[in-house]
Coordinates of C-alpha atoms in Angstrom, one line a residue:
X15 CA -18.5 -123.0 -12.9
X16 CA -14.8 -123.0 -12.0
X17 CA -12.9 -120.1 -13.1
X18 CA -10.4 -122.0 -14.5
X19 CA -12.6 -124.8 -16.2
X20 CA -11.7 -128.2 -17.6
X21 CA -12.0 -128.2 -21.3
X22 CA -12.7 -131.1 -24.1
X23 CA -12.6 -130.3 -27.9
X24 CA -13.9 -132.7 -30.5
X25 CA -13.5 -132.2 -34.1
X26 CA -16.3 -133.9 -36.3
X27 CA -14.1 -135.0 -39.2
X28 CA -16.5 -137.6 -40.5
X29 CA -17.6 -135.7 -43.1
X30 CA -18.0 -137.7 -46.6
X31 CA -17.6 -134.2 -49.1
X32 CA -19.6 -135.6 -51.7
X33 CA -19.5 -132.2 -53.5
X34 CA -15.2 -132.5 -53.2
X35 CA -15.4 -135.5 -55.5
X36 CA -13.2 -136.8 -56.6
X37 CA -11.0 -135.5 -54.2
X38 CA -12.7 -136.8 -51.7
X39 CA -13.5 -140.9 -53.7
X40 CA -10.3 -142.4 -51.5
X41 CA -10.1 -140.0 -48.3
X42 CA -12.5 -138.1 -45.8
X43 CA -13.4 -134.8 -46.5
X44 CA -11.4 -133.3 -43.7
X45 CA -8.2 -135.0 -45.2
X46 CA -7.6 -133.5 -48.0
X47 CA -4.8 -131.3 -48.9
X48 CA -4.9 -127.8 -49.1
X49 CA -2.2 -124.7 -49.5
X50 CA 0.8 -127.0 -50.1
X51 CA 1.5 -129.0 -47.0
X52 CA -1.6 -129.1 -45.2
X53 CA -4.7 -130.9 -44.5
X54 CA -8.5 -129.5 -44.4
X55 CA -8.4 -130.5 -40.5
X56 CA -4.9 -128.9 -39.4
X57 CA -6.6 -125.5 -39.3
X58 CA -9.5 -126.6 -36.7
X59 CA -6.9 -128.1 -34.7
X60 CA -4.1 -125.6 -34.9
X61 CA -6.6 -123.5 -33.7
X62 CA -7.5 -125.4 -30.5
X63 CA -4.2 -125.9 -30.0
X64 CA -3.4 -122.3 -30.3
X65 CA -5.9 -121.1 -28.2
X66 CA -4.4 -123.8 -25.0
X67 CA -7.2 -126.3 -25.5
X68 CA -4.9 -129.3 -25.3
X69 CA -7.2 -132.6 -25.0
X70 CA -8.8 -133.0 -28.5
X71 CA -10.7 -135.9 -30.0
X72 CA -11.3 -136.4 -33.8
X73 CA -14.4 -138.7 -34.5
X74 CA -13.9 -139.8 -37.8
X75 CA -16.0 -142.3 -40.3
X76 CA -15.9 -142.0 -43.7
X77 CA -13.0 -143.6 -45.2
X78 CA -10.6 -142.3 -42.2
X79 CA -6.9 -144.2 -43.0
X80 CA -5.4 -141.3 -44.4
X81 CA -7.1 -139.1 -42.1
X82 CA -6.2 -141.1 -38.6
X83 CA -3.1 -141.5 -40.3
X84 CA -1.7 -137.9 -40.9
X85 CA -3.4 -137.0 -37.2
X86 CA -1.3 -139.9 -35.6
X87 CA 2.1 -138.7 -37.5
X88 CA 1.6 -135.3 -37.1
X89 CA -0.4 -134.7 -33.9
X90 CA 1.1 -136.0 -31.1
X91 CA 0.8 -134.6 -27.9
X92 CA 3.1 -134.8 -24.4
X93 CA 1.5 -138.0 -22.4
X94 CA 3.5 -136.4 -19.6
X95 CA 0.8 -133.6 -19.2
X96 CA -1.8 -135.7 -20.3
X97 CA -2.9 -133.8 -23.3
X98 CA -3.8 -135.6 -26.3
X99 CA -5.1 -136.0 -30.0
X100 CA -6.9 -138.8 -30.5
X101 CA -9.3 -140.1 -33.7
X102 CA -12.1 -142.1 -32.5
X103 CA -13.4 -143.6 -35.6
X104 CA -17.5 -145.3 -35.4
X105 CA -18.0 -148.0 -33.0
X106 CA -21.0 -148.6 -33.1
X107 CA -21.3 -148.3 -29.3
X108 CA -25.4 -147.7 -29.0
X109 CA -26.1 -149.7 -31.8
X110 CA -25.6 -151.3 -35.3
X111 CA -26.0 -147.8 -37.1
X112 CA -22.6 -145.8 -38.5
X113 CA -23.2 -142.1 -37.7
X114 CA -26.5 -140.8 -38.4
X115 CA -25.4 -137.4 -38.5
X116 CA -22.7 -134.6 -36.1
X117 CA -25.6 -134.9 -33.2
X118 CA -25.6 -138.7 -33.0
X119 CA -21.7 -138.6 -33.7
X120 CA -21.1 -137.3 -30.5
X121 CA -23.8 -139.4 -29.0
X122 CA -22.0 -142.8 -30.1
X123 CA -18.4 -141.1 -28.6
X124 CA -20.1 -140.1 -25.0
X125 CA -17.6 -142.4 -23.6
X126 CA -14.8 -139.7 -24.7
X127 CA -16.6 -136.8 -23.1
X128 CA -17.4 -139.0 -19.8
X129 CA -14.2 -140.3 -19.4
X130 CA -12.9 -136.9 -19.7
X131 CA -15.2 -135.4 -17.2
X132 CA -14.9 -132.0 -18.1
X133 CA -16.7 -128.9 -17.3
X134 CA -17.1 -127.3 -21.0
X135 CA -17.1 -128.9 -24.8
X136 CA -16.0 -127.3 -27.6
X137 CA -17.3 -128.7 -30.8
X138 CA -15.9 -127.6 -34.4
X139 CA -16.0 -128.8 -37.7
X140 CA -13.2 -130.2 -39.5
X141 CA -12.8 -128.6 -43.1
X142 CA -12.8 -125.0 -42.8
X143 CA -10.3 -122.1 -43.1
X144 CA -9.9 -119.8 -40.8
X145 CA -8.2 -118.7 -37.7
X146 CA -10.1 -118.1 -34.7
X147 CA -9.0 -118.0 -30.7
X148 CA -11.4 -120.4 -29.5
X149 CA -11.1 -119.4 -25.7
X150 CA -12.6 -115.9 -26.7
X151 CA -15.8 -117.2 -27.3
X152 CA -15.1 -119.6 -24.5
X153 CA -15.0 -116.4 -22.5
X154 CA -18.1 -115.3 -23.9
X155 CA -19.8 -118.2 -23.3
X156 CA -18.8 -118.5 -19.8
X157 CA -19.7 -114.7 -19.2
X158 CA -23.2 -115.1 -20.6
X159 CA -24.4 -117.8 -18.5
X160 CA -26.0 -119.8 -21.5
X161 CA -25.9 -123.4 -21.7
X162 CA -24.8 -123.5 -25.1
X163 CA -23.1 -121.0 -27.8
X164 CA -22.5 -121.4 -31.5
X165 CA -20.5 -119.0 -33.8
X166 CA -21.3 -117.0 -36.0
X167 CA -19.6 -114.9 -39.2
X168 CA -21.1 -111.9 -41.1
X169 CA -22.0 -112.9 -45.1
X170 CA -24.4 -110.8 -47.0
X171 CA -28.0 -110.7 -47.1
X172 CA -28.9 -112.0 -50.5
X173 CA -26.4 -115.6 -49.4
X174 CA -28.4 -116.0 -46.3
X175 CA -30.1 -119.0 -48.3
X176 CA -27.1 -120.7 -48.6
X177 CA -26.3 -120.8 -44.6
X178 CA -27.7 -121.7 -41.3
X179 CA -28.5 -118.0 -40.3
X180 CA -28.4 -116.6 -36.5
X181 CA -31.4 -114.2 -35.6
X182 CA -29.8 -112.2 -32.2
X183 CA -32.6 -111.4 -29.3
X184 CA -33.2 -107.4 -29.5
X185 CA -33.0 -107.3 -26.1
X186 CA -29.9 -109.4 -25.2
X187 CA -27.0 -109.7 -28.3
X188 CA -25.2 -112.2 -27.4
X189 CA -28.4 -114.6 -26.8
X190 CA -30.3 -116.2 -29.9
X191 CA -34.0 -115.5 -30.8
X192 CA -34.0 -118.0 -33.8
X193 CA -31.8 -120.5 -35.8
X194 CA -33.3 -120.7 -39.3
X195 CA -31.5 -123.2 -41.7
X196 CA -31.1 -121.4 -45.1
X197 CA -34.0 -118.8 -45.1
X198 CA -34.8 -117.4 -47.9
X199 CA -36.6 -114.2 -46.3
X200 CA -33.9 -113.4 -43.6
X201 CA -33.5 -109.8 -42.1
X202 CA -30.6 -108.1 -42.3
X203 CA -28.9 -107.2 -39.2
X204 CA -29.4 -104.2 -36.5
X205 CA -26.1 -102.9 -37.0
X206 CA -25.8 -103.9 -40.7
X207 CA -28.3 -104.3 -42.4
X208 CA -27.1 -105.9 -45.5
X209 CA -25.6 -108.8 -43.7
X210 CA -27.0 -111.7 -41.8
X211 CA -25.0 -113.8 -39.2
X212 CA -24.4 -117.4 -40.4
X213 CA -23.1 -120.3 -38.3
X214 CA -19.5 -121.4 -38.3
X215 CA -20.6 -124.6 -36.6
X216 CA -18.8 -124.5 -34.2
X217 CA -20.3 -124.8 -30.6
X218 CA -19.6 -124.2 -26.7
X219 CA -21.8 -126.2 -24.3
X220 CA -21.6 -126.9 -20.5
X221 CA -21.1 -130.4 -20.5
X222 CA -24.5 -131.1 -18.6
X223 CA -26.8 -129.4 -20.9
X224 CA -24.8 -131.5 -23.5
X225 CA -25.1 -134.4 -22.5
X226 CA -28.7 -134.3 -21.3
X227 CA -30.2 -132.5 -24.7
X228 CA -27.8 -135.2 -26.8
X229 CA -29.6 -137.9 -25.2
X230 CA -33.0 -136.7 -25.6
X231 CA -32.7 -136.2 -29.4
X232 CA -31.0 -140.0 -29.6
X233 CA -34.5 -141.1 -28.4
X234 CA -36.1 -138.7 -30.9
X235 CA -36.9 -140.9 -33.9
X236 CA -37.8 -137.9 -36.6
X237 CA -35.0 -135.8 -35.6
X238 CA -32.1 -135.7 -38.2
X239 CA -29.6 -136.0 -35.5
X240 CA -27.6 -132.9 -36.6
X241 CA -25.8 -130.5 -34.4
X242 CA -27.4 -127.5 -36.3
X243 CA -30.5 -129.1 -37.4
X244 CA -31.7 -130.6 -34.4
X245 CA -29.6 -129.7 -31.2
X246 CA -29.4 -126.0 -31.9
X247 CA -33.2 -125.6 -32.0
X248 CA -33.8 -127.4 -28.6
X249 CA -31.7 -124.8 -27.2
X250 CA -33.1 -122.2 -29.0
X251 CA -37.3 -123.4 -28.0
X252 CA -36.1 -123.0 -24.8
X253 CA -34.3 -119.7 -24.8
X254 CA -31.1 -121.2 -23.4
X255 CA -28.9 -120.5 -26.9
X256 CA -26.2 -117.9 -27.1
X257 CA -24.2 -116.6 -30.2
X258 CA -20.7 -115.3 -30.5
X259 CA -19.6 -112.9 -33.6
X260 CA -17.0 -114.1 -35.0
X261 CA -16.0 -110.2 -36.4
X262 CA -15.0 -109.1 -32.3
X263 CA -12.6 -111.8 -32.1
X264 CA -8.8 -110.8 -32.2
X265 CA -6.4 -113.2 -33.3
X266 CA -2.7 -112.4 -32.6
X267 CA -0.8 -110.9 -36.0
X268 CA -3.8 -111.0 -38.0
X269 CA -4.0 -108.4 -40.4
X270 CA -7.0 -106.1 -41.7
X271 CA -7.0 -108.4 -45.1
X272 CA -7.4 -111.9 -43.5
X273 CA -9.0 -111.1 -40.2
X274 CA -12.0 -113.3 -39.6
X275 CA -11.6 -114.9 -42.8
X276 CA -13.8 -118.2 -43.1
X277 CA -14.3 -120.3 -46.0
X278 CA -16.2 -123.0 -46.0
X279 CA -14.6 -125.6 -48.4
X280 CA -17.5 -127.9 -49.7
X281 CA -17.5 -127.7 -53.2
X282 CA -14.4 -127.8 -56.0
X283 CA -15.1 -124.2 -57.4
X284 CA -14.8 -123.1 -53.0
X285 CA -11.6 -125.6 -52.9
X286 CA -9.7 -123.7 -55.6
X287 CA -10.7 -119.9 -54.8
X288 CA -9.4 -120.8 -51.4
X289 CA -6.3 -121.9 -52.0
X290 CA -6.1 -118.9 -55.1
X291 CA -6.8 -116.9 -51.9
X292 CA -3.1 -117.7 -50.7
X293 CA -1.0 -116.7 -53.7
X294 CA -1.7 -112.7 -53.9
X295 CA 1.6 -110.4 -52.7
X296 CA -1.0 -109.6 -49.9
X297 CA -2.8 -112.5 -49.2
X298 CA -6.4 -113.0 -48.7
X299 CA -5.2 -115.4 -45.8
X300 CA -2.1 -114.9 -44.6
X301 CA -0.1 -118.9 -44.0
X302 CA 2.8 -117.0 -42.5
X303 CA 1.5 -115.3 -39.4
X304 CA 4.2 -116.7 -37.1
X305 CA 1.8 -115.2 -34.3
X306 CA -0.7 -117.8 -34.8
X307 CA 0.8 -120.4 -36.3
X308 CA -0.3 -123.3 -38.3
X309 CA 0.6 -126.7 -37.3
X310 CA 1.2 -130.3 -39.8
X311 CA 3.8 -132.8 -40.7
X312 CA 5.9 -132.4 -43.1
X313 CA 9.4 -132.5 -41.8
X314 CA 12.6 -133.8 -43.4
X315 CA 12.3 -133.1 -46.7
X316 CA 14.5 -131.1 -49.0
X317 CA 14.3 -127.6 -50.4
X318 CA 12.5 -126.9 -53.5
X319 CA 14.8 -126.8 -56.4
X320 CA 15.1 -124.4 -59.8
X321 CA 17.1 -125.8 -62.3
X322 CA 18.3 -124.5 -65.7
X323 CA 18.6 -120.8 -66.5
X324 CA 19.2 -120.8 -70.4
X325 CA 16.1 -118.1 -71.2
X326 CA 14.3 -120.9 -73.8
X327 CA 14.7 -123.1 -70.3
X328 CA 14.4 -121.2 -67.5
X329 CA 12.7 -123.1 -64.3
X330 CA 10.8 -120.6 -62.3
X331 CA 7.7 -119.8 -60.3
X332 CA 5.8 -116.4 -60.1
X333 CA 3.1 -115.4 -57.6
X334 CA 3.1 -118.9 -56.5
X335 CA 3.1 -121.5 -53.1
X336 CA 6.1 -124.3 -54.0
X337 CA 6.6 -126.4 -51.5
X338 CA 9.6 -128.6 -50.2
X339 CA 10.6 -131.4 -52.2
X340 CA 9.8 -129.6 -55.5
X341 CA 11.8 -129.6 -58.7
X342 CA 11.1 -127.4 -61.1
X343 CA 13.4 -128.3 -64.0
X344 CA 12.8 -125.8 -67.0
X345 CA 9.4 -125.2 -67.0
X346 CA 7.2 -122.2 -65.4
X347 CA 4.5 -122.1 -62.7
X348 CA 2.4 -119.2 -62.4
X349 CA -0.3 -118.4 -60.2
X350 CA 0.0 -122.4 -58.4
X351 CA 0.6 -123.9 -55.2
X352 CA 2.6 -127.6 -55.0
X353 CA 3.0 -129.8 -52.5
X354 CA 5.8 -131.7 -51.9
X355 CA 7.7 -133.8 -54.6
X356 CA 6.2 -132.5 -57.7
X357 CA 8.2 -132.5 -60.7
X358 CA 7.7 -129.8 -63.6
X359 CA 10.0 -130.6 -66.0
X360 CA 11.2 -128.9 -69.0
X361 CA 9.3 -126.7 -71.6
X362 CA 6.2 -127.5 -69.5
X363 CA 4.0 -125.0 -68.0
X364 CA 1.9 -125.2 -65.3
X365 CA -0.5 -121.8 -64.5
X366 CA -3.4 -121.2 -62.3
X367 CA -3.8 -124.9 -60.7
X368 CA -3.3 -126.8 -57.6
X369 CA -0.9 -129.8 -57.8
X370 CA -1.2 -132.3 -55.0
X371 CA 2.2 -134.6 -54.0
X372 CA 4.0 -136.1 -55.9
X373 CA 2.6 -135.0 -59.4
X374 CA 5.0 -135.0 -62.8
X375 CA 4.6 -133.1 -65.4
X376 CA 6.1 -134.2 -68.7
X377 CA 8.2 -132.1 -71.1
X378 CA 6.0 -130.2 -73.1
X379 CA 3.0 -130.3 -71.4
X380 CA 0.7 -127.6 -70.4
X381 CA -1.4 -127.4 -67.6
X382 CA -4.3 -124.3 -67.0
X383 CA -7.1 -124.1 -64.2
X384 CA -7.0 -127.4 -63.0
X385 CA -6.5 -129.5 -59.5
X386 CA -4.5 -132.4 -60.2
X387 CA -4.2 -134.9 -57.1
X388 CA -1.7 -137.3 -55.5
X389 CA 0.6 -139.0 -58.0
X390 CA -0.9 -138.0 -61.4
X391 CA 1.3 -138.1 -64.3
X392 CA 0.9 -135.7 -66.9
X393 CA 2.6 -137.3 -70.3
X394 CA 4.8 -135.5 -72.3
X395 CA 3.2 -133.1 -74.9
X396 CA -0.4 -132.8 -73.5
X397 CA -2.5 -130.6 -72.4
X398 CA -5.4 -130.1 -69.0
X399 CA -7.9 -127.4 -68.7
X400 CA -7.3 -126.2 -72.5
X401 CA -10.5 -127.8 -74.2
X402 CA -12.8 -129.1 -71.7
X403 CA -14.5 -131.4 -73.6
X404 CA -11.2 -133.0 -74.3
X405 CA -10.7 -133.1 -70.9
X406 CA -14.2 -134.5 -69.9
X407 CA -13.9 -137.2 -73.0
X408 CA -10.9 -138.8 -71.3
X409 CA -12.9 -139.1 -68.0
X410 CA -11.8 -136.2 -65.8
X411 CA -14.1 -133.9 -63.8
X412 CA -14.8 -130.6 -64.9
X413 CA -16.9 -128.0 -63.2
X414 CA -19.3 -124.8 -64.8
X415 CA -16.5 -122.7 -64.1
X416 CA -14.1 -125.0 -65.6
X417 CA -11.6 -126.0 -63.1
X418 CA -10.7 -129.5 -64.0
X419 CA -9.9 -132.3 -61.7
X420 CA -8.0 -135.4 -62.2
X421 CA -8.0 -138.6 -59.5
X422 CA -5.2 -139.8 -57.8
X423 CA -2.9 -141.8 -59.5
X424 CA -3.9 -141.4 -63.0
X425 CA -2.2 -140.4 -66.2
X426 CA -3.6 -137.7 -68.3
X427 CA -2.4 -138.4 -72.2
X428 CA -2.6 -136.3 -75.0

């Protein structure tokens, strides 16, 4: 292989996140907001881009407008170097059939990676957090000879049945011995016992071995056409799979408390403890590592705005995430993150919750524990995540922990 090797990245963004509902009931999985001003898929890309991978395709699917929409605003490349984001959505190229799962995904969008020509393919998902410096385990890949690598992140032992786990050969670290899809007898690892390696999903192939074991499992009709499920194995049976540990890979201005953090984002209770993650005077992940940055498109809106200082009336925010285009007129928010152009109006408190844009909050009206997304309209004098059956009687979505939800554009009444 060249030393200086031609690189392709697609993002699988077609996700559905049927566990994200109803978050996810009018946009893809990957598109939804998170931390203020960004989208679930602006921390896979900011990523690539950070780490000089420069071509990128999106294959998206499920319910993709807002989703091809934000990446078209926001991501736009120089066509003068010929680098590029682009969201291929299903075509239905070899066949009637939508996606049958990541594997066939990128079988259907071979076109992209042949077109392309290039001499390795990165392959993340869409809606995780974390920060990462994808040509490290580029590097690693490159240096171990293996066809293929995939990722992996420490968890503990007694969650191993909640992952894909990594078993490492004895003999050879950075090569796999087995892939077992949430085991619930796993063995701790060498080094540490009390913690098994779990995939990331994300992958490194050469494109040959791609494109030749891609094939073979389109022609495969029991396999479930999944990167993990069915392409990792084939690897794996034939002793050609290598792993990378997330925990050696150094990301520039990371700090002890958010290096190699990963969350995977796939159900409501995940959603809000990761964007609670971002609030803390040292945060859990840190948005404001200039060193790494992260990339999205809001640009051109006002500042966020505090208005009336009269100590019955006093707008303000504490231990908090406001972002631009807020007013906060009289009431509080405590422990929250807004996105753009919500309105907290006065004598209203908002504590513990996520508001999506362009929320209102009526006078009087309290708000506790809840995720409230785009233009909701919370009516003077009532009151979310206080009585949850309350809440659930007027339709809304609450969860065991009892984070409520509320769908876009409706009004929640007293």
């Amino acid at each position: 292989m060249r030393s200086n090797p031609r690189v392709l990245a697609i993002v699988l963004a077609g996700g559905e996140g049927k566990r994200l509902m109803p978050l996810t009931a009018e946009r893809a999985k990957p598109a939804v907001p998170f931390g203020g001003i960004y989208r679930l898929i602006d921390f896979s890309l900011s990523n690539l881009v950070n780490s000089g991978y420069l071509k990128i395709v999106v294959l998206t699917q499920y319910k993709s407008h807002s989703l091809d929409r934000h990446i078209t605003k926001t991501w736009r490349m120089s066509n003068l170097l010929g680098n590029y984001v682009a969201p291929v959505p299903a075509q239905q190229r070899m066949g009637k059939n939508w996606y049958l799962g990541s594997a066939d995904a990128v079988y259907q969008s071979l076109n992209t990676i042949e077109d392309e020509k290039p001499d390795i393919v990165v392959i993340l998902g869409a809606d995780n957090i974390f920060r990462m410096d994808i040509s490290q385990m580029v590097e690693s890949h490159i240096d171990s000879g293996l066809p293929m690598t995939i990722a992996g992140i420490r968890q503990p032992l007694e969650l191993a049945d909640q992952f894909g786990v990594i078993e490492a050969d004895p003999d050879n670290p950075v090569k796999m011995k087995a892939f077992l899809e949430k085991p619930t007898n796993a063995v701790g690892l060498k080094d540490s016992p009390n913690e098994v390696l779990a995939s990331m999903g994300n992958y490194v192939f050469n494109t040959d071995a791609l494109l030749k074991i891609i094939k073979q499992d389109a022609k495969d009709d029991d396999s479930s056409h999944d990167m993990g499920g069915s392409i990792v194995p084939l690897f794996v049976d034939a002793g050609q799979a290598g792993l990378y540990d997330f925990t050696y890979n150094e990301v520039p201005g990371a700090t002890d408390k958010d290096r190699n953090y990963w969350r995977d984002v796939g159900s409501i209770d995940a959603f809000y403890d990761s964007n609670m993650d971002l609030i803390s005077v040292s945060p859990v992940f840190n948005l404001y590592n200039d060193k790494w940055p992260l990339y999205t498109g809001y640009t051109g809106l006002p500042p966020a705005k505090f208005v009336y200082g009269h100590h019955e009336r006093l707008g303000h925010a504490l231990d908090s995430l406001i972002s631009p285009g807020v007013i906060i007129s009289g009431g509080e928010v405590i422990g929250s993150v807004l996105s753009p152009h919500v309105r907290i109006n006065s004598w209203s408190s908002v504590r513990n919750s996520i508001l999506f844009d362009n929320v209102t909050i009526g006078r009087n009206a309290t708000v506790s524990r809840a995720i409230l997304d785009k233009n909701v309209r919370v009516e003077e004098g009532a009151q979310l995540g206080i009585d949850a059956d309350h809440d659930r009687a007027r339709g809304f979505h609450v969860t065991e922990s009892g984070i409520v939800v509320v769908p876009k554009n409706a009004v929640v009444t007293k």
